[in-house]
Amino acid sequence: MRPEHLEPDNTYIVTIEGRPSTRTVLSIRPSYLTETKEMENEPAAPAYFTFAVTILQAVPVVVAAPPGFKSPDIPVVHWKKDQRKNVGRCYTEY
């Protein structure tokens, strides 16, 4: 599935199937300007810093949180049925 020109170690393909569907290719490199493949004096892959460090930075927040489950803070969604069929009924011809 991965295109030939993408590097297997530093490329992630995220596909979300839905209406509409989307696919994103995330290519992680030390530098795009210099086309460097590895970070100097660093044995870890560039993707490590992108993902693992983000997870590690969340540890203090998780430890400080009260026990239990937290539901996502999302606003109440207001929706209205599709009104395109009703628009024609609103206007009368004279």
Short mmCIF file of N, CA and C in Angstrom, two decimals:
data_model
loop_
_atom_site.label_atom_id
_atom_site.label_comp_id
_atom_site.label_asym_id
_atom_site.label_seq_id
_atom_site.Cartn_x
_atom_site.Cartn_y
_atom_site.Cartn_z
N MET A 1 0.81 -1.19 0.00
CA MET A 1 0.00 0.00 0.00
C MET A 1 0.85 1.26 0.00
N ARG A 2 2.02 1.18 0.59
CA ARG A 2 2.88 2.35 0.66
C ARG A 2 3.48 2.65 -0.70
N PRO A 3 3.39 3.90 -1.17
CA PRO A 3 4.03 4.24 -2.44
C PRO A 3 5.53 4.01 -2.38
N GLU A 4 6.12 3.67 -3.51
CA GLU A 4 7.53 3.30 -3.59
C GLU A 4 8.47 4.40 -3.07
N HIS A 5 8.16 5.66 -3.34
CA HIS A 5 9.09 6.74 -3.01
C HIS A 5 9.09 7.13 -1.53
N LEU A 6 8.21 6.56 -0.73
CA LEU A 6 8.15 6.91 0.69
C LEU A 6 9.03 5.97 1.51
N GLU A 7 9.74 6.55 2.46
CA GLU A 7 10.61 5.75 3.32
C GLU A 7 9.76 5.00 4.35
N PRO A 8 10.00 3.69 4.52
CA PRO A 8 9.15 2.91 5.43
C PRO A 8 9.33 3.27 6.91
N ASP A 9 10.52 3.71 7.31
CA ASP A 9 10.77 3.95 8.73
C ASP A 9 10.21 5.28 9.24
N ASN A 10 10.05 6.25 8.38
CA ASN A 10 9.66 7.58 8.83
C ASN A 10 8.41 8.10 8.14
N THR A 11 7.61 7.21 7.60
CA THR A 11 6.40 7.62 6.90
C THR A 11 5.19 6.90 7.49
N TYR A 12 4.15 7.66 7.76
CA TYR A 12 2.92 7.09 8.30
C TYR A 12 1.77 7.52 7.41
N ILE A 13 0.92 6.57 7.06
CA ILE A 13 -0.25 6.85 6.24
C ILE A 13 -1.48 6.68 7.13
N VAL A 14 -2.24 7.75 7.29
CA VAL A 14 -3.44 7.73 8.11
C VAL A 14 -4.64 7.83 7.18
N THR A 15 -5.50 6.81 7.24
CA THR A 15 -6.70 6.78 6.41
C THR A 15 -7.93 6.79 7.30
N ILE A 16 -8.84 7.69 7.03
CA ILE A 16 -10.10 7.75 7.76
C ILE A 16 -11.21 7.52 6.75
N GLU A 17 -11.93 6.43 6.93
CA GLU A 17 -13.02 6.09 6.02
C GLU A 17 -14.30 6.68 6.58
N GLY A 18 -14.98 7.45 5.78
CA GLY A 18 -16.22 8.08 6.22
C GLY A 18 -16.86 8.83 5.07
N ARG A 19 -17.63 9.83 5.41
CA ARG A 19 -18.28 10.66 4.39
C ARG A 19 -17.94 12.11 4.67
N PRO A 20 -16.96 12.71 4.08
CA PRO A 20 -16.05 12.16 3.09
C PRO A 20 -14.89 11.41 3.75
N SER A 21 -14.20 10.61 2.99
CA SER A 21 -13.01 9.91 3.47
C SER A 21 -11.79 10.79 3.24
N THR A 22 -10.73 10.50 4.00
CA THR A 22 -9.51 11.28 3.84
C THR A 22 -8.29 10.39 4.06
N ARG A 23 -7.20 10.73 3.43
CA ARG A 23 -5.94 10.02 3.63
C ARG A 23 -4.83 11.06 3.72
N THR A 24 -4.01 10.91 4.75
CA THR A 24 -2.91 11.83 4.98
C THR A 24 -1.61 11.04 5.05
N VAL A 25 -0.58 11.53 4.40
CA VAL A 25 0.74 10.92 4.49
C VAL A 25 1.61 11.85 5.33
N LEU A 26 2.13 11.31 6.42
CA LEU A 26 2.98 12.07 7.32
C LEU A 26 4.40 11.54 7.17
N SER A 27 5.27 12.36 6.61
CA SER A 27 6.66 11.98 6.39
C SER A 27 7.52 12.79 7.34
N ILE A 28 8.28 12.10 8.18
CA ILE A 28 9.06 12.76 9.23
C ILE A 28 10.54 12.61 8.90
N ARG A 29 11.23 13.74 8.83
CA ARG A 29 12.67 13.75 8.55
C ARG A 29 13.35 14.77 9.46
N PRO A 30 14.65 14.60 9.69
CA PRO A 30 15.37 15.60 10.48
C PRO A 30 15.37 16.97 9.80
N SER A 31 15.46 16.99 8.47
CA SER A 31 15.44 18.25 7.74
C SER A 31 15.02 18.01 6.30
N TYR A 32 14.14 18.85 5.81
CA TYR A 32 13.78 18.79 4.39
C TYR A 32 14.69 19.71 3.57
N LEU A 33 15.27 20.70 4.23
CA LEU A 33 16.16 21.61 3.52
C LEU A 33 17.46 20.93 3.10
N THR A 34 18.01 20.11 3.99
CA THR A 34 19.29 19.46 3.69
C THR A 34 19.12 18.01 3.24
N GLU A 35 17.88 17.51 3.24
CA GLU A 35 17.60 16.11 2.88
C GLU A 35 18.36 15.13 3.78
N THR A 36 18.63 15.53 5.01
CA THR A 36 19.32 14.67 5.97
C THR A 36 18.43 13.49 6.33
N LYS A 37 19.02 12.29 6.37
CA LYS A 37 18.25 11.09 6.70
C LYS A 37 18.28 10.77 8.19
N GLU A 38 19.37 11.17 8.88
CA GLU A 38 19.50 10.87 10.30
C GLU A 38 19.89 12.14 11.05
N MET A 39 19.52 12.17 12.33
CA MET A 39 19.89 13.31 13.16
C MET A 39 21.28 13.06 13.73
N GLU A 40 22.12 14.07 13.70
CA GLU A 40 23.50 13.94 14.14
C GLU A 40 23.57 13.57 15.61
N ASN A 41 24.40 12.57 15.93
CA ASN A 41 24.62 12.09 17.31
C ASN A 41 23.33 11.61 17.97
N GLU A 42 22.40 11.13 17.19
CA GLU A 42 21.11 10.66 17.74
C GLU A 42 20.75 9.32 17.12
N PRO A 43 20.80 8.24 17.92
CA PRO A 43 20.48 6.92 17.36
C PRO A 43 18.99 6.69 17.11
N ALA A 44 18.14 7.47 17.75
CA ALA A 44 16.69 7.26 17.60
C ALA A 44 16.20 7.83 16.27
N ALA A 45 15.17 7.20 15.75
CA ALA A 45 14.56 7.67 14.50
C ALA A 45 13.84 9.00 14.75
N PRO A 46 13.73 9.84 13.74
CA PRO A 46 13.04 11.12 13.90
C PRO A 46 11.60 10.96 14.38
N ALA A 47 10.95 9.87 13.99
CA ALA A 47 9.56 9.65 14.41
C ALA A 47 9.45 9.49 15.92
N TYR A 48 10.52 9.01 16.56
CA TYR A 48 10.51 8.87 18.02
C TYR A 48 10.22 10.22 18.67
N PHE A 49 10.89 11.25 18.20
CA PHE A 49 10.72 12.57 18.79
C PHE A 49 9.34 13.14 18.50
N THR A 50 8.78 12.75 17.39
CA THR A 50 7.46 13.25 17.02
C THR A 50 6.37 12.65 17.90
N PHE A 51 6.45 11.34 18.15
CA PHE A 51 5.37 10.65 18.86
C PHE A 51 5.70 10.34 20.32
N ALA A 52 6.83 9.70 20.57
CA ALA A 52 7.15 9.26 21.92
C ALA A 52 7.33 10.43 22.88
N VAL A 53 7.98 11.47 22.45
CA VAL A 53 8.19 12.62 23.33
C VAL A 53 6.86 13.28 23.68
N THR A 54 5.95 13.34 22.73
CA THR A 54 4.62 13.90 23.00
C THR A 54 3.90 13.09 24.07
N ILE A 55 4.02 11.77 23.99
CA ILE A 55 3.39 10.90 24.99
C ILE A 55 4.05 11.11 26.35
N LEU A 56 5.38 11.17 26.38
CA LEU A 56 6.09 11.36 27.65
C LEU A 56 5.73 12.70 28.30
N GLN A 57 5.51 13.72 27.50
CA GLN A 57 5.16 15.02 28.06
C GLN A 57 3.78 15.01 28.71
N ALA A 58 2.95 14.04 28.37
CA ALA A 58 1.61 13.95 28.95
C ALA A 58 1.62 13.26 30.31
N VAL A 59 2.70 12.56 30.65
CA VAL A 59 2.74 11.79 31.90
C VAL A 59 2.48 12.66 33.13
N PRO A 60 3.11 13.80 33.33
CA PRO A 60 2.83 14.60 34.52
C PRO A 60 1.36 15.02 34.63
N VAL A 61 0.74 15.32 33.51
CA VAL A 61 -0.67 15.72 33.52
C VAL A 61 -1.55 14.55 33.96
N VAL A 62 -1.24 13.36 33.46
CA VAL A 62 -2.01 12.17 33.82
C VAL A 62 -1.82 11.83 35.29
N VAL A 63 -0.60 11.92 35.79
CA VAL A 63 -0.32 11.62 37.20
C VAL A 63 -1.05 12.61 38.11
N ALA A 64 -1.11 13.88 37.73
CA ALA A 64 -1.75 14.90 38.55
C ALA A 64 -3.27 14.87 38.48
N ALA A 65 -3.82 14.17 37.52
CA ALA A 65 -5.28 14.13 37.34
C ALA A 65 -5.94 13.31 38.44
N PRO A 66 -7.18 13.65 38.79
CA PRO A 66 -7.91 12.85 39.78
C PRO A 66 -8.23 11.47 39.20
N PRO A 67 -8.41 10.47 40.07
CA PRO A 67 -8.73 9.13 39.56
C PRO A 67 -10.09 9.10 38.87
N GLY A 68 -10.24 8.18 37.95
CA GLY A 68 -11.51 8.02 37.25
C GLY A 68 -11.37 8.29 35.77
N PHE A 69 -12.50 8.30 35.10
CA PHE A 69 -12.53 8.53 33.66
C PHE A 69 -12.98 9.96 33.38
N LYS A 70 -12.41 10.54 32.38
CA LYS A 70 -12.78 11.91 31.98
C LYS A 70 -13.45 11.84 30.63
N SER A 71 -14.63 12.40 30.56
CA SER A 71 -15.30 12.46 29.26
C SER A 71 -14.76 13.67 28.50
N PRO A 72 -14.79 13.61 27.19
CA PRO A 72 -14.26 14.74 26.42
C PRO A 72 -15.10 16.00 26.62
N ASP A 73 -14.42 17.12 26.68
CA ASP A 73 -15.12 18.40 26.82
C ASP A 73 -15.51 18.89 25.44
N ILE A 74 -16.70 18.50 25.02
CA ILE A 74 -17.18 18.94 23.71
C ILE A 74 -18.50 19.68 23.92
N PRO A 75 -18.74 20.70 23.12
CA PRO A 75 -19.98 21.46 23.29
C PRO A 75 -21.19 20.64 22.84
N VAL A 76 -22.33 21.04 23.35
CA VAL A 76 -23.58 20.41 22.92
C VAL A 76 -23.78 20.75 21.45
N VAL A 77 -24.05 19.75 20.67
CA VAL A 77 -24.20 19.97 19.23
C VAL A 77 -25.66 20.23 18.91
N HIS A 78 -25.90 21.33 18.22
CA HIS A 78 -27.25 21.65 17.76
C HIS A 78 -27.30 21.34 16.28
N TRP A 79 -28.30 20.64 15.87
CA TRP A 79 -28.40 20.32 14.46
C TRP A 79 -29.82 20.54 14.01
N LYS A 80 -29.98 20.66 12.74
CA LYS A 80 -31.28 20.88 12.14
C LYS A 80 -31.39 19.96 10.95
N LYS A 81 -32.53 19.39 10.77
CA LYS A 81 -32.76 18.52 9.63
C LYS A 81 -32.51 19.29 8.34
N ASP A 82 -32.04 18.60 7.31
CA ASP A 82 -31.77 19.22 6.02
C ASP A 82 -33.03 19.91 5.50
N GLN A 83 -32.94 21.21 5.29
CA GLN A 83 -34.10 22.01 4.91
C GLN A 83 -34.19 22.30 3.42
N ARG A 84 -33.30 21.73 2.61
CA ARG A 84 -33.32 22.04 1.18
C ARG A 84 -34.64 21.66 0.51
N LYS A 85 -35.26 20.59 0.96
CA LYS A 85 -36.54 20.18 0.36
C LYS A 85 -37.67 21.13 0.74
N ASN A 86 -37.55 21.77 1.89
CA ASN A 86 -38.60 22.66 2.38
C ASN A 86 -38.50 24.08 1.84
N VAL A 87 -37.36 24.45 1.28
CA VAL A 87 -37.17 25.83 0.82
C VAL A 87 -38.20 26.18 -0.25
N GLY A 88 -38.47 25.28 -1.17
CA GLY A 88 -39.44 25.55 -2.24
C GLY A 88 -40.83 25.79 -1.71
N ARG A 89 -41.17 25.23 -0.59
CA ARG A 89 -42.50 25.40 -0.01
C ARG A 89 -42.67 26.76 0.65
N CYS A 90 -41.57 27.43 0.96
CA CYS A 90 -41.63 28.72 1.64
C CYS A 90 -42.03 29.85 0.70
N TYR A 91 -41.79 29.68 -0.57
CA TYR A 91 -42.04 30.74 -1.53
C TYR A 91 -43.28 30.41 -2.35
N THR A 92 -44.11 31.39 -2.56
CA THR A 92 -45.29 31.19 -3.40
C THR A 92 -45.18 32.09 -4.61
N GLU A 93 -45.65 31.64 -5.70
CA GLU A 93 -45.61 32.45 -6.92
C GLU A 93 -46.87 33.29 -7.00
N TYR A 94 -46.74 34.54 -7.43
CA TYR A 94 -47.88 35.44 -7.56
C TYR A 94 -48.22 35.62 -9.01
#
